[in-house]
PDB file of C-alpha atoms in Angstrom:
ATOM      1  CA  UNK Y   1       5.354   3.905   8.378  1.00 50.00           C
ATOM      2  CA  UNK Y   2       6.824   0.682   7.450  1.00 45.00           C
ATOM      3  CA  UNK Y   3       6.354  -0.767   4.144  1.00 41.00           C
ATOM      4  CA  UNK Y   4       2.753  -1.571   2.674  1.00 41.00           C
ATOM      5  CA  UNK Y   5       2.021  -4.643   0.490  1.00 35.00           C
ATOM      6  CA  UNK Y   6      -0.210  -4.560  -3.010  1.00 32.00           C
ATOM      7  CA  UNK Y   7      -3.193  -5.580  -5.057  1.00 31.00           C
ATOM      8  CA  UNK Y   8      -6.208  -4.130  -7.834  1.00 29.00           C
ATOM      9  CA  UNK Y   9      -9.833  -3.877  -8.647  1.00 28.00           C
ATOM     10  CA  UNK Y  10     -12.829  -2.594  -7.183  1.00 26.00           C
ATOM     11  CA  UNK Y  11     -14.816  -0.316  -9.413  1.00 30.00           C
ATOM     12  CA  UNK Y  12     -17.009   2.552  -8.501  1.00 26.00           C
ATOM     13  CA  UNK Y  13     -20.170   3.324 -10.472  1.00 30.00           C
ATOM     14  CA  UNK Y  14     -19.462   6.855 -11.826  1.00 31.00           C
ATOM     15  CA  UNK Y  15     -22.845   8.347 -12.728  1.00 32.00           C
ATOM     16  CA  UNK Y  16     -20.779  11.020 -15.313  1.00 38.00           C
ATOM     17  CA  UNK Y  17     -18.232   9.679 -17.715  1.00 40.00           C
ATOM     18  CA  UNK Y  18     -15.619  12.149 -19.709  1.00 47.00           C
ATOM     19  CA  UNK Y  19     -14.173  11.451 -22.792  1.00 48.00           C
ATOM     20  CA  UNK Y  20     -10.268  10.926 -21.981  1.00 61.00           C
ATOM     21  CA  UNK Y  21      -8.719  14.326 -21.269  1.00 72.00           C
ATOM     22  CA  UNK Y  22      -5.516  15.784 -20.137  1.00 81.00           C
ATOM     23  CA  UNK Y  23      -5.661  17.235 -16.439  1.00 89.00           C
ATOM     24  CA  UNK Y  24      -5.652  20.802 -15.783  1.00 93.00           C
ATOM     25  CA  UNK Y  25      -2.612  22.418 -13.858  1.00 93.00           C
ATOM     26  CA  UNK Y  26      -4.950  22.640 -10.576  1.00 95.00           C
ATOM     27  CA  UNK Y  27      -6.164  19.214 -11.143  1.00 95.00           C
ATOM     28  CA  UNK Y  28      -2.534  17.947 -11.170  1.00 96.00           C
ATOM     29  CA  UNK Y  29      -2.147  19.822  -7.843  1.00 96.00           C
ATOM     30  CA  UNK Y  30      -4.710  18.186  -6.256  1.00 96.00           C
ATOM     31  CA  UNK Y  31      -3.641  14.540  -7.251  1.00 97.00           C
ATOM     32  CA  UNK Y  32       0.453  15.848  -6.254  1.00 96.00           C
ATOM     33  CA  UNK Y  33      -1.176  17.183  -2.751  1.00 96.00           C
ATOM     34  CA  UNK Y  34      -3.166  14.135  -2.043  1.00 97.00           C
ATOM     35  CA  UNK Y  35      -0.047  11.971  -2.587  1.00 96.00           C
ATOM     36  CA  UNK Y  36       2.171  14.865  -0.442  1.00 95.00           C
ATOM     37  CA  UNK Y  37      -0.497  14.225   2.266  1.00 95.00           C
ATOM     38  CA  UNK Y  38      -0.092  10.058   2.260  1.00 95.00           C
ATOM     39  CA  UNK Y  39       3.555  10.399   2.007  1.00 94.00           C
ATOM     40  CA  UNK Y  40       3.280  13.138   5.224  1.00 93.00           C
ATOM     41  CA  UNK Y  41       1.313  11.079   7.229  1.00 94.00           C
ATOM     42  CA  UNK Y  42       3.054   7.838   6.665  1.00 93.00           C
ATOM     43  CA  UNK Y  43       6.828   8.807   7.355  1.00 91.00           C
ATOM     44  CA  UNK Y  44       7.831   8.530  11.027  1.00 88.00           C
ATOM     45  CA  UNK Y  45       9.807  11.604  11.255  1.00 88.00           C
ATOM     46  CA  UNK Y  46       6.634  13.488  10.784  1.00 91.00           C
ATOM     47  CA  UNK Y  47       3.767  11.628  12.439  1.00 92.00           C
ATOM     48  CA  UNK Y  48       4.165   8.947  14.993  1.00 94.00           C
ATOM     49  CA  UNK Y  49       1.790   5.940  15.143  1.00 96.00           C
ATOM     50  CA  UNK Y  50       0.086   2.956  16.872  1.00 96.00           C
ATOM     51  CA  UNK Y  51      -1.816   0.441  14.763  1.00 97.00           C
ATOM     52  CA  UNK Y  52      -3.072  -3.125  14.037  1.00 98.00           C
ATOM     53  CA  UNK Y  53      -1.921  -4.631  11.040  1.00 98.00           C
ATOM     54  CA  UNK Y  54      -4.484  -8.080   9.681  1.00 98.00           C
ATOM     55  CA  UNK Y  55      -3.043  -9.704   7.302  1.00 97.00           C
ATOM     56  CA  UNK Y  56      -5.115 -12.888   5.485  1.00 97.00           C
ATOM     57  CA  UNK Y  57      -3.391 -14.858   3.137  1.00 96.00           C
ATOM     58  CA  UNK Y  58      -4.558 -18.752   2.259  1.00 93.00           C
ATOM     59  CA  UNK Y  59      -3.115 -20.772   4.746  1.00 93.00           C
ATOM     60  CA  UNK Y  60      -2.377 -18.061   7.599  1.00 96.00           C
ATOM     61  CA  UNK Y  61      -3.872 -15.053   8.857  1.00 97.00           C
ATOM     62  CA  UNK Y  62      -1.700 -12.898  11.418  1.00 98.00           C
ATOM     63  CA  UNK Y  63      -2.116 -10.279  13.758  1.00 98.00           C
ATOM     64  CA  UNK Y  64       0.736  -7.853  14.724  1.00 98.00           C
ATOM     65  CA  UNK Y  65       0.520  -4.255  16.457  1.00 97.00           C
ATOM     66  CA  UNK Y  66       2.650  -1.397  15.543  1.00 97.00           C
ATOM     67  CA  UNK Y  67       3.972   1.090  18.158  1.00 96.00           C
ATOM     68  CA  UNK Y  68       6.113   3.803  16.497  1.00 94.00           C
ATOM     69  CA  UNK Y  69       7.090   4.984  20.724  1.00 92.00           C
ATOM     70  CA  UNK Y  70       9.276   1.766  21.131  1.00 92.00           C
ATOM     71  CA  UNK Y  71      12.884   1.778  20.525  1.00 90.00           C
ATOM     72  CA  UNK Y  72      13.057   0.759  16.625  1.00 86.00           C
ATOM     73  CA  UNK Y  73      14.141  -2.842  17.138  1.00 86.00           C
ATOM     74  CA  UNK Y  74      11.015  -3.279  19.265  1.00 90.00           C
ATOM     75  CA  UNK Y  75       7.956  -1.686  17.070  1.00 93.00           C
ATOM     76  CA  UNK Y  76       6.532  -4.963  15.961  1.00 95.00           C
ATOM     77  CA  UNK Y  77       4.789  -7.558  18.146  1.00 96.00           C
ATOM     78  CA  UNK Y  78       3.152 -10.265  16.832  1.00 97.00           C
ATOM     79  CA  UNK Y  79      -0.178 -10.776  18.333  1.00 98.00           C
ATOM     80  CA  UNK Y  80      -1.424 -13.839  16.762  1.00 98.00           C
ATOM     81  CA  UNK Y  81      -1.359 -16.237  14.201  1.00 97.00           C
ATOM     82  CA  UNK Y  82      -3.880 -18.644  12.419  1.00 97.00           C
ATOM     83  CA  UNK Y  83      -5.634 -16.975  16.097  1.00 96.00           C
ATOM     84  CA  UNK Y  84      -3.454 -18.137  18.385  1.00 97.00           C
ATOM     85  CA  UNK Y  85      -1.135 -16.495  20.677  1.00 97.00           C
ATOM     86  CA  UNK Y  86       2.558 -17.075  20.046  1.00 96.00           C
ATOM     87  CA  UNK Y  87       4.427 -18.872  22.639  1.00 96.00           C
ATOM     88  CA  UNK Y  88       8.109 -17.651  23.228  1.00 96.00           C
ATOM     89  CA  UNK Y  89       9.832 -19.408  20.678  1.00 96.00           C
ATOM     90  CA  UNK Y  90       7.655 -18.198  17.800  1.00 96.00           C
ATOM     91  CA  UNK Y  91       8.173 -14.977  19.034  1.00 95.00           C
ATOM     92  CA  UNK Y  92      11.889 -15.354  19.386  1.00 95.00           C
ATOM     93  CA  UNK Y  93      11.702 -16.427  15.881  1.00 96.00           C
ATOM     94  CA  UNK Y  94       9.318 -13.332  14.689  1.00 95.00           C
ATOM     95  CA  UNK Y  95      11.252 -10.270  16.541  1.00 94.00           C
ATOM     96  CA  UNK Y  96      14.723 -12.106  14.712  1.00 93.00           C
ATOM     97  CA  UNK Y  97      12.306 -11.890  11.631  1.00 93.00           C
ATOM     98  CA  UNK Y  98      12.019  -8.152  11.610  1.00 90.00           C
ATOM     99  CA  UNK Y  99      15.776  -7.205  12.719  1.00 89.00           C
ATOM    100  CA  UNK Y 100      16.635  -9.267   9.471  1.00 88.00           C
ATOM    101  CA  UNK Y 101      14.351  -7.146   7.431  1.00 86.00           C
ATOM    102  CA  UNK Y 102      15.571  -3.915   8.994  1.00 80.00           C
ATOM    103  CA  UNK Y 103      19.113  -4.865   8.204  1.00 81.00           C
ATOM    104  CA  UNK Y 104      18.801  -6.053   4.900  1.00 76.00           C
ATOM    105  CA  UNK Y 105      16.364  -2.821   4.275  1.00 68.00           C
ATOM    106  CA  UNK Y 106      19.292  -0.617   6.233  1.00 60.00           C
ATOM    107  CA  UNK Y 107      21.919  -2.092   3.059  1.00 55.00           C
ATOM    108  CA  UNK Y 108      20.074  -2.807  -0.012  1.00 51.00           C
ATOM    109  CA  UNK Y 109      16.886  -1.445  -0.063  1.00 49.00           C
ATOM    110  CA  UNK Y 110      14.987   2.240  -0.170  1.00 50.00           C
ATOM    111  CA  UNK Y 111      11.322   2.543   0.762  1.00 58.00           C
ATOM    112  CA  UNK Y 112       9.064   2.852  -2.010  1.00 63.00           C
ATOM    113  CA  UNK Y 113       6.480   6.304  -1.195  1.00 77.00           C
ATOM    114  CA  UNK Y 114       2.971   6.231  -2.520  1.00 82.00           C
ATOM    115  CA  UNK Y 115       3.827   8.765  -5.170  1.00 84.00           C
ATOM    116  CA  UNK Y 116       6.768   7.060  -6.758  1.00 89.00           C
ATOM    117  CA  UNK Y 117       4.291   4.212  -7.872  1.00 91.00           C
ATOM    118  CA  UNK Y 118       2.354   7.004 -10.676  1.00 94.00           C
ATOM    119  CA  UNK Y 119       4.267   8.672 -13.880  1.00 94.00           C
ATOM    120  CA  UNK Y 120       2.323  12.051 -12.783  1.00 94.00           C
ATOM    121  CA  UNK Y 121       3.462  12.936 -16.459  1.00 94.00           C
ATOM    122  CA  UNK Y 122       0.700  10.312 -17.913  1.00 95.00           C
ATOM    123  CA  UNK Y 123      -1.926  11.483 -15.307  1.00 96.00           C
ATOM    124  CA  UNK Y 124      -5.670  11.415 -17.445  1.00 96.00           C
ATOM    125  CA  UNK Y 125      -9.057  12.961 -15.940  1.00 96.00           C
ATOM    126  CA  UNK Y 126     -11.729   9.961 -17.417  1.00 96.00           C
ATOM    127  CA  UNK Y 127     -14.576  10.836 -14.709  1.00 93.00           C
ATOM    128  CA  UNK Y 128     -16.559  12.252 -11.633  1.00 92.00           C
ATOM    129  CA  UNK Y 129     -19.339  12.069  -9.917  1.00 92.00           C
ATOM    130  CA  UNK Y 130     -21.081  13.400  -6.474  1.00 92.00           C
ATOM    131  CA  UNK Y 131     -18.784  12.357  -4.521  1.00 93.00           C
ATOM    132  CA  UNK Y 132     -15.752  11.398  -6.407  1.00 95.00           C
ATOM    133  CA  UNK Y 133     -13.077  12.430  -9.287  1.00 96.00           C
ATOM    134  CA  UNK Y 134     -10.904   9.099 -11.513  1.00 97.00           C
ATOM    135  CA  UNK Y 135      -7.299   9.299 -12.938  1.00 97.00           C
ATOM    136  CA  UNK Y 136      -5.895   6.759 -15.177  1.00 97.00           C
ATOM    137  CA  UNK Y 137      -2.200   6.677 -15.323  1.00 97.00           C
ATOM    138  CA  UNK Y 138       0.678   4.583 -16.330  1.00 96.00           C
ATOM    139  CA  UNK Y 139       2.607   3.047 -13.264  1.00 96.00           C
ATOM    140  CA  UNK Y 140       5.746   3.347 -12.254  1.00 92.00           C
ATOM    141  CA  UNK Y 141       7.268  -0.244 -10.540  1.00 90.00           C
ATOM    142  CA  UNK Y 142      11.039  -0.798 -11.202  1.00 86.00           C
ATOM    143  CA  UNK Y 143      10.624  -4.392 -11.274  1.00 86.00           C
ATOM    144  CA  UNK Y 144       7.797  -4.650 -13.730  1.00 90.00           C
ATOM    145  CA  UNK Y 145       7.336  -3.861 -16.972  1.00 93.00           C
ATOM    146  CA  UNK Y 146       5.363  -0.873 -16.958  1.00 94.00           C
ATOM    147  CA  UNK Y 147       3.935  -0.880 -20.884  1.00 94.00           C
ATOM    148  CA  UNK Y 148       1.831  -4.073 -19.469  1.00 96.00           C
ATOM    149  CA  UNK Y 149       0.512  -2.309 -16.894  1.00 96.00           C
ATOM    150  CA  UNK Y 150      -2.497   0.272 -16.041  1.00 97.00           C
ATOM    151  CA  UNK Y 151      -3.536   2.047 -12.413  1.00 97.00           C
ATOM    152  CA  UNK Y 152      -6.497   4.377 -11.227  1.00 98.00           C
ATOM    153  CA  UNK Y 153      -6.397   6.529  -8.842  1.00 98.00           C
ATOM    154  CA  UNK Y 154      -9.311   7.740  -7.169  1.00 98.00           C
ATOM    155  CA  UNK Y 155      -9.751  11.698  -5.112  1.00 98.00           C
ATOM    156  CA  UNK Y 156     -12.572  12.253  -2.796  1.00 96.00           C
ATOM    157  CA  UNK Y 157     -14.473  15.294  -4.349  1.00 95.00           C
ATOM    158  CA  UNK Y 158     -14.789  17.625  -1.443  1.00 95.00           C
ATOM    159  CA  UNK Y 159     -11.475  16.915   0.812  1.00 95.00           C
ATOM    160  CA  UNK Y 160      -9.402  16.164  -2.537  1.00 96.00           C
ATOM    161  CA  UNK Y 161      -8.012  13.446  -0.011  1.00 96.00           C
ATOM    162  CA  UNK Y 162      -6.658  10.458  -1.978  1.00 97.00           C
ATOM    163  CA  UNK Y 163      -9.663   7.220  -1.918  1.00 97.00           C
ATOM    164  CA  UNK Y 164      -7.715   4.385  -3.914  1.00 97.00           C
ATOM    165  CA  UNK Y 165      -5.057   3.628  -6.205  1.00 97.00           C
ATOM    166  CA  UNK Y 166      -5.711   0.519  -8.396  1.00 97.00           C
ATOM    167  CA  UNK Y 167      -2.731  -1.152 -10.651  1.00 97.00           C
ATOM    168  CA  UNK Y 168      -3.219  -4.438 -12.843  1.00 97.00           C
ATOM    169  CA  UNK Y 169      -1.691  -5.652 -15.290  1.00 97.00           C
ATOM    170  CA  UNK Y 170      -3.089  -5.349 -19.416  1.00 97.00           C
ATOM    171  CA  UNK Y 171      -0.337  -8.404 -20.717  1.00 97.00           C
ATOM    172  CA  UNK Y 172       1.570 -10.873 -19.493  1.00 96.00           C
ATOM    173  CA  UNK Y 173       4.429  -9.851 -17.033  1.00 94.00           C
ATOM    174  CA  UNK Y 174       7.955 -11.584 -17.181  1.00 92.00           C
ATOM    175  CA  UNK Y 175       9.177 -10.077 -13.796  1.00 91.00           C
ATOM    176  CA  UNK Y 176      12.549 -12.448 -13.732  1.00 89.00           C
ATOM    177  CA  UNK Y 177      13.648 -15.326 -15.691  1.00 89.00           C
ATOM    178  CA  UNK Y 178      11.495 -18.211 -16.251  1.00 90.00           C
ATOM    179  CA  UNK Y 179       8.819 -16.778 -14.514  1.00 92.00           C
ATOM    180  CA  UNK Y 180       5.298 -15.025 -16.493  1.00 94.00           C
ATOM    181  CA  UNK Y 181       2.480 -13.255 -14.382  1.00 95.00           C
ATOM    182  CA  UNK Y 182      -0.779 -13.953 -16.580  1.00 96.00           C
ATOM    183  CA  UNK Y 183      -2.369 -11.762 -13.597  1.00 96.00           C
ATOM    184  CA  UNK Y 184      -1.186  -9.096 -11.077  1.00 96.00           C
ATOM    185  CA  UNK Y 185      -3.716  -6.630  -9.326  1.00 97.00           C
ATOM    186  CA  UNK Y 186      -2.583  -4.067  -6.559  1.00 96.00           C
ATOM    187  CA  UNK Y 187      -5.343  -1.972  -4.664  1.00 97.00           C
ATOM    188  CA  UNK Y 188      -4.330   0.614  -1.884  1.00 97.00           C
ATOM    189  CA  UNK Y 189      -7.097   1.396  -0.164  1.00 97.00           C
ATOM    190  CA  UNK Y 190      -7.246   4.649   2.225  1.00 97.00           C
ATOM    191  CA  UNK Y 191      -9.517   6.501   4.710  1.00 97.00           C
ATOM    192  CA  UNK Y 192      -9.309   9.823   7.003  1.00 95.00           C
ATOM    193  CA  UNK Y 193      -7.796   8.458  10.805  1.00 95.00           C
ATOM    194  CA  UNK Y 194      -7.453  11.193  13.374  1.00 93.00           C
ATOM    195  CA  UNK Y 195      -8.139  14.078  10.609  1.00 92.00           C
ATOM    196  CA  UNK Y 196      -5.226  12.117   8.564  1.00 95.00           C
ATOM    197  CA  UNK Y 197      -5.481  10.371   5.235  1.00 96.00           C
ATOM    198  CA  UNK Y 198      -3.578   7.226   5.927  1.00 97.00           C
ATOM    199  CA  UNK Y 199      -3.814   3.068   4.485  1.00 97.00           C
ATOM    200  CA  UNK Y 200      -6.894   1.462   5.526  1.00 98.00           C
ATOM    201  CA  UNK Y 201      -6.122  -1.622   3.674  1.00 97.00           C
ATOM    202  CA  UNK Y 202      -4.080  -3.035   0.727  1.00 97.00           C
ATOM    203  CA  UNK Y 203      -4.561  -6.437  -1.541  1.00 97.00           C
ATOM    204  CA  UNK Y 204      -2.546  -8.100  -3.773  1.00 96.00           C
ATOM    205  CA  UNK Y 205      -3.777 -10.641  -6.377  1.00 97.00           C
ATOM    206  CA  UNK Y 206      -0.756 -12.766  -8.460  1.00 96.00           C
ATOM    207  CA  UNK Y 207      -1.656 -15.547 -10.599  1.00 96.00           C
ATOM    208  CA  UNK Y 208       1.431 -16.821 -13.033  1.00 95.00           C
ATOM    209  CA  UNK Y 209       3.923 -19.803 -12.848  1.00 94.00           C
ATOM    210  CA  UNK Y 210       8.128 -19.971 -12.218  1.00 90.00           C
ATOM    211  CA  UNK Y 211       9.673 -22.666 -14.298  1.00 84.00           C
ATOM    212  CA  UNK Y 212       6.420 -23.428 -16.389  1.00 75.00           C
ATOM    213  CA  UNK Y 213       5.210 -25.976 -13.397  1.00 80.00           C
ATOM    214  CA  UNK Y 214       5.458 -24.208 -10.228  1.00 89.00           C
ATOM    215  CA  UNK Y 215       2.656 -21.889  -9.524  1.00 91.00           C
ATOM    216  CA  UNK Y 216       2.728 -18.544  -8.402  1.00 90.00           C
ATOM    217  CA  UNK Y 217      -1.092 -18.001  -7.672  1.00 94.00           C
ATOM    218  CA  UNK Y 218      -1.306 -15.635  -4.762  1.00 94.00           C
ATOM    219  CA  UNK Y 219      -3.908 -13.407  -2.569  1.00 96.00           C
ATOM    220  CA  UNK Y 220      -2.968 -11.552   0.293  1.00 97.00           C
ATOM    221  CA  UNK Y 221      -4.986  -9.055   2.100  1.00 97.00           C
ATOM    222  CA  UNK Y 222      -3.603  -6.620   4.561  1.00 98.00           C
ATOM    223  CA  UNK Y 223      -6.222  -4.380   6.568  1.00 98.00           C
ATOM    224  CA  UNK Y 224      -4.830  -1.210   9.373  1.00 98.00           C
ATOM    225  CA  UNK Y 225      -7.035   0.018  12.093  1.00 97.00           C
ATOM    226  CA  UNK Y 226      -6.931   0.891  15.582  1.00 97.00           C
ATOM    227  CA  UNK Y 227      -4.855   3.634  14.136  1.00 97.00           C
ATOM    228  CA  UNK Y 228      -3.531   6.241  17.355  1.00 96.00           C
ATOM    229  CA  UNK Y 229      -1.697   9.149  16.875  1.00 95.00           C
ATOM    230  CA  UNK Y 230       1.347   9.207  19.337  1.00 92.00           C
ATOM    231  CA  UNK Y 231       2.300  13.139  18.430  1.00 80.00           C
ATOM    232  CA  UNK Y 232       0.764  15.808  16.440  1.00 67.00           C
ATOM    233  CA  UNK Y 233       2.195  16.426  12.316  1.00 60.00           C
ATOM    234  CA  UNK Y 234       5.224  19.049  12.248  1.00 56.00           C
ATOM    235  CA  UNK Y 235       3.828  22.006  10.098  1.00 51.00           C
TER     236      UNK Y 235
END
């Protein structure tokens, strides 16, 4: 599946709270399976796809469908924007869009998996409940400094299916030169499709400045659904 955007923070009300503690060897397996599972689902060559991608951002909100049986060039159609339906020039415009971004993905670029966001090394058990079972853990984002950051991730107790990852930022981030993040928060959100774990919905909130005047202050939302499973998972 093509490449998900970012964001942080909703908390869940644990009922029973742990004193910080190292995870056990079969706790660690359940966290490494759940991310296994995401990474699974999500990668064309094992599982095949149709779904809606809504993303909201300030001043646009956009519609496009994903249909993983299309030749590659042709996966992406925009549906609408600001809820309208794109005449042919905008569309023109949007399907150049996306060849661009395969190129330039093709020659400088790898895709980022789930699991390559979490040091699994710094994984912590801090608390469960009924229906749920918290990690803290210390990210792992080339482009940021790392030290100034802190994520959750979240298991569903029963299915030991992965609920949420949550990264935000504990200082100030300095992500290129002249500019400072005083706030960054990533949530991935995701939910069981067709017996399948897969992204239900990711947010991204930035606030920071480039050049000490020009603002940076940023919230997208990006929500999947309609989610249709074009071939059954290889074993």
């Amino acid at each position: 599946m093509n490449v998900f955007t970012l964001a942080l923070v909703i908390s869940i009300a644990f009922t029973c709270y742990k004193a910080n503690a190292e995870v056990t060897p079969e706790e660690l397996q359940w966290v490494e399976q759940a991310l296994s599972e995401i990474n699974h689902n999500t990668d064309d060559a094992n599982v095949r796809w149709q779904y809606v991608q809504h993303t909201v951002m300030p001043d646009l909100t956009r519609v496009e469908r994903f249909d993983a049986s299309q030749p590659e060039m042709q996966r992406w159609t925009l549906v609408s924007e600001n809820g309208e339906k794109p005449d042919k020039k905008r569309t023109d415009k949007y399907q150049q869009h996306q060849q661009d971004l395969k190129e330039d993905k093709d020659e400088n670029s790898q895709e980022l998996a789930f699991s390559d966001l979490i040091d699994l090394t710094t994984l912590v058990l801090v608390a469960e409940d009924e229906t749920s079972v918290a990690f803290k853990f210390v990210p792992n984002i080339k482009e940021l400094d790392n030290a100034a950051l802190t994520g959750m991730l979240y298991l569903d107790k029963a299915s030991k299916q992965l609920k949420k990852i949550l990264i935000s930022n504990t200082d100030d981030l300095n992500p290129a030169f002249s500019v400072t993040l005083t706030k960054f928060e990533l949530e991935l959100g995701f939910a069981v499709f067709e017996g399948l774990a897969m992204p239900e919905h990711t947010s991204t909130t930035i606030e920071g400045t480039a050049a000490i005047f020009k603002s940076l202050d940023s919230i997208q939302t990006v929500t999947y659904h309609d989610y249709k499973m074009i071939n059954k998972p290889q074993a």
